[in-house]
C-alpha cells in the first residue's frame, strides 16, 4: 500500500475522511462525534493515538463537530487550518488546538510524516475554506467537497489524482422543486455553495479528456461525496454523473471507477 483512503462520514450531517500510508495517518475534518471516529478507526484496527494530523477544511459544524473532543483522544495529532477557519471557530476549540497548530493560506505544500500535503482554496460561504490533496511515491488522493464551482486552481490540484472524493451534493431539479426556502436554494446553487451532480460529472469529464489527450492509461477511482439527504440520492447521483460521462464517450469500468459514498454506510479502506 502506498496510500489508503476511507470515508468515515460524508453528508450534510457530518464529514470525516482518513488518508494513510504505512507510517502516517491523517484525518480530513472531524464533523462527527469523537465516539463515531473512534469506532471507525477501530474497524480498521486503529486508535486515535495513530492519527498524526487533522486537517480542517472550514468552520461549519458538519466538519468540525468533535475538534475539542477528538483532540483529547489524540493529543499528539497536529491540527492544520487556515487562519480564517481558525478565527471562525469557537473559543474553546481554538484553545484546544492552538498548542499544536499549523496555519496555512492560499495554495502550498508541506509534509506530515511521509505524506506530501497540498492545500488549495475552495469557493464556499465560509471564512477561508481549504481542500487537500495527498501524495506519496507518485500516487495521489484528493478530497474536494463544499465548493460551489471547480476553479482552475481546484482542477489543476486534482486532475491527476488516483483517488478523488468529489462532491455531488444535489440534483438541481430536486433542489429547485423541493421544500427548502428560496434563500437556502440560492445559497446552495451559488458559486459559494455546493456542487451539483451535473457539475461533478462535468469536472470528471474534463479530467478524463485531459488524461485521454495526454495519452495516459490511468483509470481514476472516484467517490461521489457529501450528498444531500434532502436533495439527492446515491442512485440519482450515480445516474446523473454516468449520463454526463457517457455523453462524452467515457464509460464507468473502462475509463473511470465510480462509487457513491453514503452517509450511513462507512466504506472500507481503498488502497493504491
XYZ file of C-alpha atoms in Angstrom:
272
model
C 0.000 0.000 0.000
C 1.294 3.442 -0.956
C -1.772 5.423 0.154
C -5.141 4.441 1.559
C -8.423 6.360 1.641
C -11.520 5.781 3.725
C -14.641 7.834 4.313
C -15.807 7.736 7.930
C -18.775 10.004 7.150
C -19.796 12.121 4.191
C -23.015 14.125 4.050
C -24.531 17.436 5.052
C -24.793 15.969 8.563
C -21.128 15.169 9.132
C -17.841 14.603 7.338
C -14.573 12.886 8.110
C -12.057 11.101 5.877
C -8.937 9.066 6.592
C -5.830 9.162 4.403
C -2.927 6.950 5.398
C 0.370 5.465 4.366
C 2.173 2.650 6.145
C 3.594 5.104 8.682
C 1.390 8.234 8.632
C -2.343 8.624 9.259
C -4.333 11.803 8.662
C -7.939 12.898 9.047
C -9.633 15.457 6.840
C -12.292 17.021 9.100
C -13.890 15.692 12.256
C -17.538 16.535 11.646
C -18.950 13.550 13.527
C -18.682 12.655 17.202
C -15.366 11.530 18.650
C -17.050 8.239 19.597
C -18.013 7.656 15.970
C -14.496 8.416 14.791
C -13.074 6.050 17.400
C -15.463 3.356 16.216
C -14.473 3.877 12.565
C -10.800 3.701 13.499
C -11.349 0.531 15.491
C -12.941 -1.016 12.428
C -9.596 -0.536 10.684
C -7.682 -1.820 13.734
C -6.503 1.692 14.531
C -6.687 4.013 17.538
C -6.909 7.770 17.979
C -3.252 7.769 19.004
C -2.385 6.607 15.487
C -3.578 9.885 13.956
C -0.690 12.204 13.126
C -2.674 15.113 11.715
C -6.169 16.573 11.443
C -6.721 18.898 8.503
C -9.787 21.133 8.714
C -11.458 22.390 5.559
C -13.673 25.080 7.137
C -15.572 26.005 10.268
C -19.069 24.641 9.531
C -20.249 22.246 12.206
C -20.552 19.234 9.914
C -16.763 19.450 9.514
C -15.524 20.450 12.987
C -18.061 18.953 15.402
C -15.609 16.972 17.522
C -12.413 19.013 17.252
C -12.157 19.525 21.017
C -13.269 16.032 21.982
C -11.028 14.291 19.455
C -8.064 16.440 20.449
C -8.350 14.968 23.933
C -8.314 11.451 22.477
C -5.385 12.162 20.163
C -3.174 14.762 21.875
C -0.218 14.183 19.526
C -2.273 14.917 16.392
C -1.177 18.066 14.598
C -4.030 20.346 13.515
C -3.904 22.244 10.220
C -6.306 25.001 9.241
C -6.465 28.353 7.519
C -6.322 31.491 9.622
C -9.879 32.333 8.597
C -11.170 28.959 9.718
C -9.232 29.122 12.982
C -10.591 32.584 13.791
C -14.141 31.462 12.979
C -14.008 28.507 15.368
C -15.447 28.814 18.847
C -13.013 29.980 21.510
C -12.957 26.618 23.295
C -11.987 24.912 20.044
C -9.265 27.450 19.362
C -7.781 26.789 22.803
C -7.891 23.032 22.260
C -5.769 23.079 19.111
C -3.669 26.235 19.496
C -0.686 24.471 21.059
C -0.274 22.067 18.145
C -1.424 24.064 15.142
C -0.183 24.987 11.679
C -1.965 27.888 9.968
C -1.987 27.874 6.165
C -3.174 30.238 3.446
C -3.733 30.064 -0.296
C -2.008 27.280 -2.186
C 1.037 25.498 -0.774
C 2.611 22.224 0.281
C 4.075 20.642 3.390
C 4.871 17.185 4.724
C 3.236 15.353 7.590
C 5.290 12.224 8.072
C 5.919 10.724 4.649
C 2.835 12.252 3.004
C 3.116 15.425 0.939
C 0.033 17.578 1.526
C -1.080 20.185 -0.993
C -3.659 22.720 0.154
C -5.733 24.948 -2.114
C -8.726 27.253 -1.811
C -12.388 26.334 -2.221
C -15.312 28.526 -3.287
C -17.703 28.218 -0.343
C -19.550 30.503 2.061
C -17.058 30.049 4.864
C -14.287 32.222 6.290
C -11.327 30.737 4.366
C -12.125 27.214 3.169
C -9.381 24.824 2.058
C -9.173 21.489 0.283
C -6.326 18.981 0.372
C -4.507 16.518 -1.854
C -2.070 13.874 -0.611
C 0.895 12.349 -2.430
C 3.416 9.610 -1.823
C 5.647 7.729 -4.259
C 3.817 9.037 -7.310
C 0.308 8.218 -6.017
C -2.275 10.860 -5.156
C -5.510 11.122 -3.183
C -7.616 14.302 -3.229
C -10.735 15.356 -1.319
C -12.887 18.189 -2.705
C -16.271 18.968 -1.185
C -18.081 22.158 -0.158
C -17.343 24.251 -3.206
C -19.827 25.966 -5.482
C -17.593 25.738 -8.553
C -14.486 23.925 -9.729
C -11.972 26.714 -10.150
C -8.833 26.329 -12.254
C -6.833 26.005 -9.048
C -9.013 23.154 -7.831
C -8.954 21.413 -11.201
C -5.186 21.541 -11.501
C -4.792 20.200 -7.982
C -6.962 17.116 -8.582
C -6.705 16.362 -12.307
C -4.030 13.703 -11.838
C -5.435 12.084 -8.694
C -5.550 8.301 -8.481
C -8.353 8.529 -5.912
C -10.694 11.525 -5.852
C -13.510 12.156 -3.394
C -15.635 14.734 -5.192
C -18.766 16.489 -4.040
C -22.042 15.612 -5.753
C -24.284 17.392 -3.305
C -27.614 17.768 -5.069
C -29.693 17.057 -8.129
C -30.606 20.529 -9.324
C -34.253 19.832 -10.197
C -34.876 18.101 -6.863
C -33.443 21.122 -5.077
C -35.364 23.657 -7.159
C -38.739 21.980 -6.600
C -38.060 20.893 -3.045
C -39.159 22.377 0.251
C -36.051 24.438 1.072
C -36.646 28.192 1.427
C -35.737 30.262 -1.612
C -32.717 31.871 0.049
C -31.294 28.479 1.004
C -31.746 27.254 -2.553
C -29.948 30.335 -3.861
C -27.082 29.732 -1.443
C -26.651 26.086 -2.454
C -26.795 26.899 -6.168
C -24.407 29.844 -5.946
C -20.691 29.832 -6.757
C -20.097 29.716 -2.996
C -22.488 26.850 -2.379
C -22.239 23.168 -3.329
C -21.518 21.164 -6.464
C -24.467 19.564 -8.223
C -24.382 16.086 -9.698
C -24.083 17.592 -13.170
C -21.207 19.852 -12.121
C -19.396 16.858 -10.666
C -19.909 14.985 -13.927
C -18.582 17.911 -15.938
C -15.473 18.082 -13.752
C -14.826 14.370 -14.220
C -15.356 14.630 -17.967
C -12.751 17.359 -18.144
C -10.305 15.245 -16.130
C -10.813 12.260 -18.407
C -10.374 14.401 -21.526
C -7.039 15.630 -20.210
C -5.922 12.071 -19.447
C -7.007 10.868 -22.889
C -5.409 13.780 -24.728
C -2.182 13.212 -22.805
C -2.079 9.544 -23.699
C -2.458 8.431 -20.087
C -3.860 4.983 -19.324
C -4.769 5.973 -15.753
C -8.265 4.949 -14.643
C -9.088 7.285 -11.739
C -11.071 5.925 -8.820
C -13.771 8.454 -7.917
C -16.068 8.566 -4.904
C -19.056 10.898 -5.071
C -19.280 12.579 -1.675
C -21.217 14.978 0.555
C -24.641 14.032 -0.832
C -27.627 15.944 0.496
C -30.182 13.686 2.163
C -32.924 16.118 1.148
C -31.947 16.930 -2.429
C -30.177 13.838 -3.723
C -29.947 10.060 -3.524
C -26.997 7.764 -4.202
C -28.845 6.322 -7.185
C -29.580 9.763 -8.640
C -26.011 10.989 -8.175
C -24.590 7.917 -9.901
C -27.102 8.100 -12.746
C -26.589 11.793 -13.492
C -22.804 11.576 -13.401
C -22.837 8.443 -15.549
C -25.054 10.171 -18.129
C -22.767 13.214 -18.288
C -19.754 10.951 -18.778
C -21.391 8.828 -21.455
C -22.444 11.901 -23.425
C -18.706 12.454 -23.954
C -17.942 8.762 -24.641
C -16.457 7.975 -21.239
C -17.612 4.827 -19.516
C -17.613 3.566 -15.958
C -15.455 0.482 -15.624
C -13.408 1.393 -18.688
C -12.297 4.998 -18.254
C -13.188 5.571 -14.612
C -14.218 3.720 -11.476
C -17.197 5.401 -9.824
C -18.783 4.782 -6.424
C -21.048 6.806 -4.169
C -20.221 7.371 -0.512
C -23.355 7.040 1.571
C -23.817 8.785 4.892
C -24.755 5.754 6.974
C -22.540 3.091 5.427
C -18.823 3.787 6.044
C -16.608 2.340 3.341
C -13.611 0.079 3.747
C -10.067 1.235 3.128
C -9.362 1.831 -0.576
C -5.647 1.424 -1.336
C -3.364 2.379 -4.188
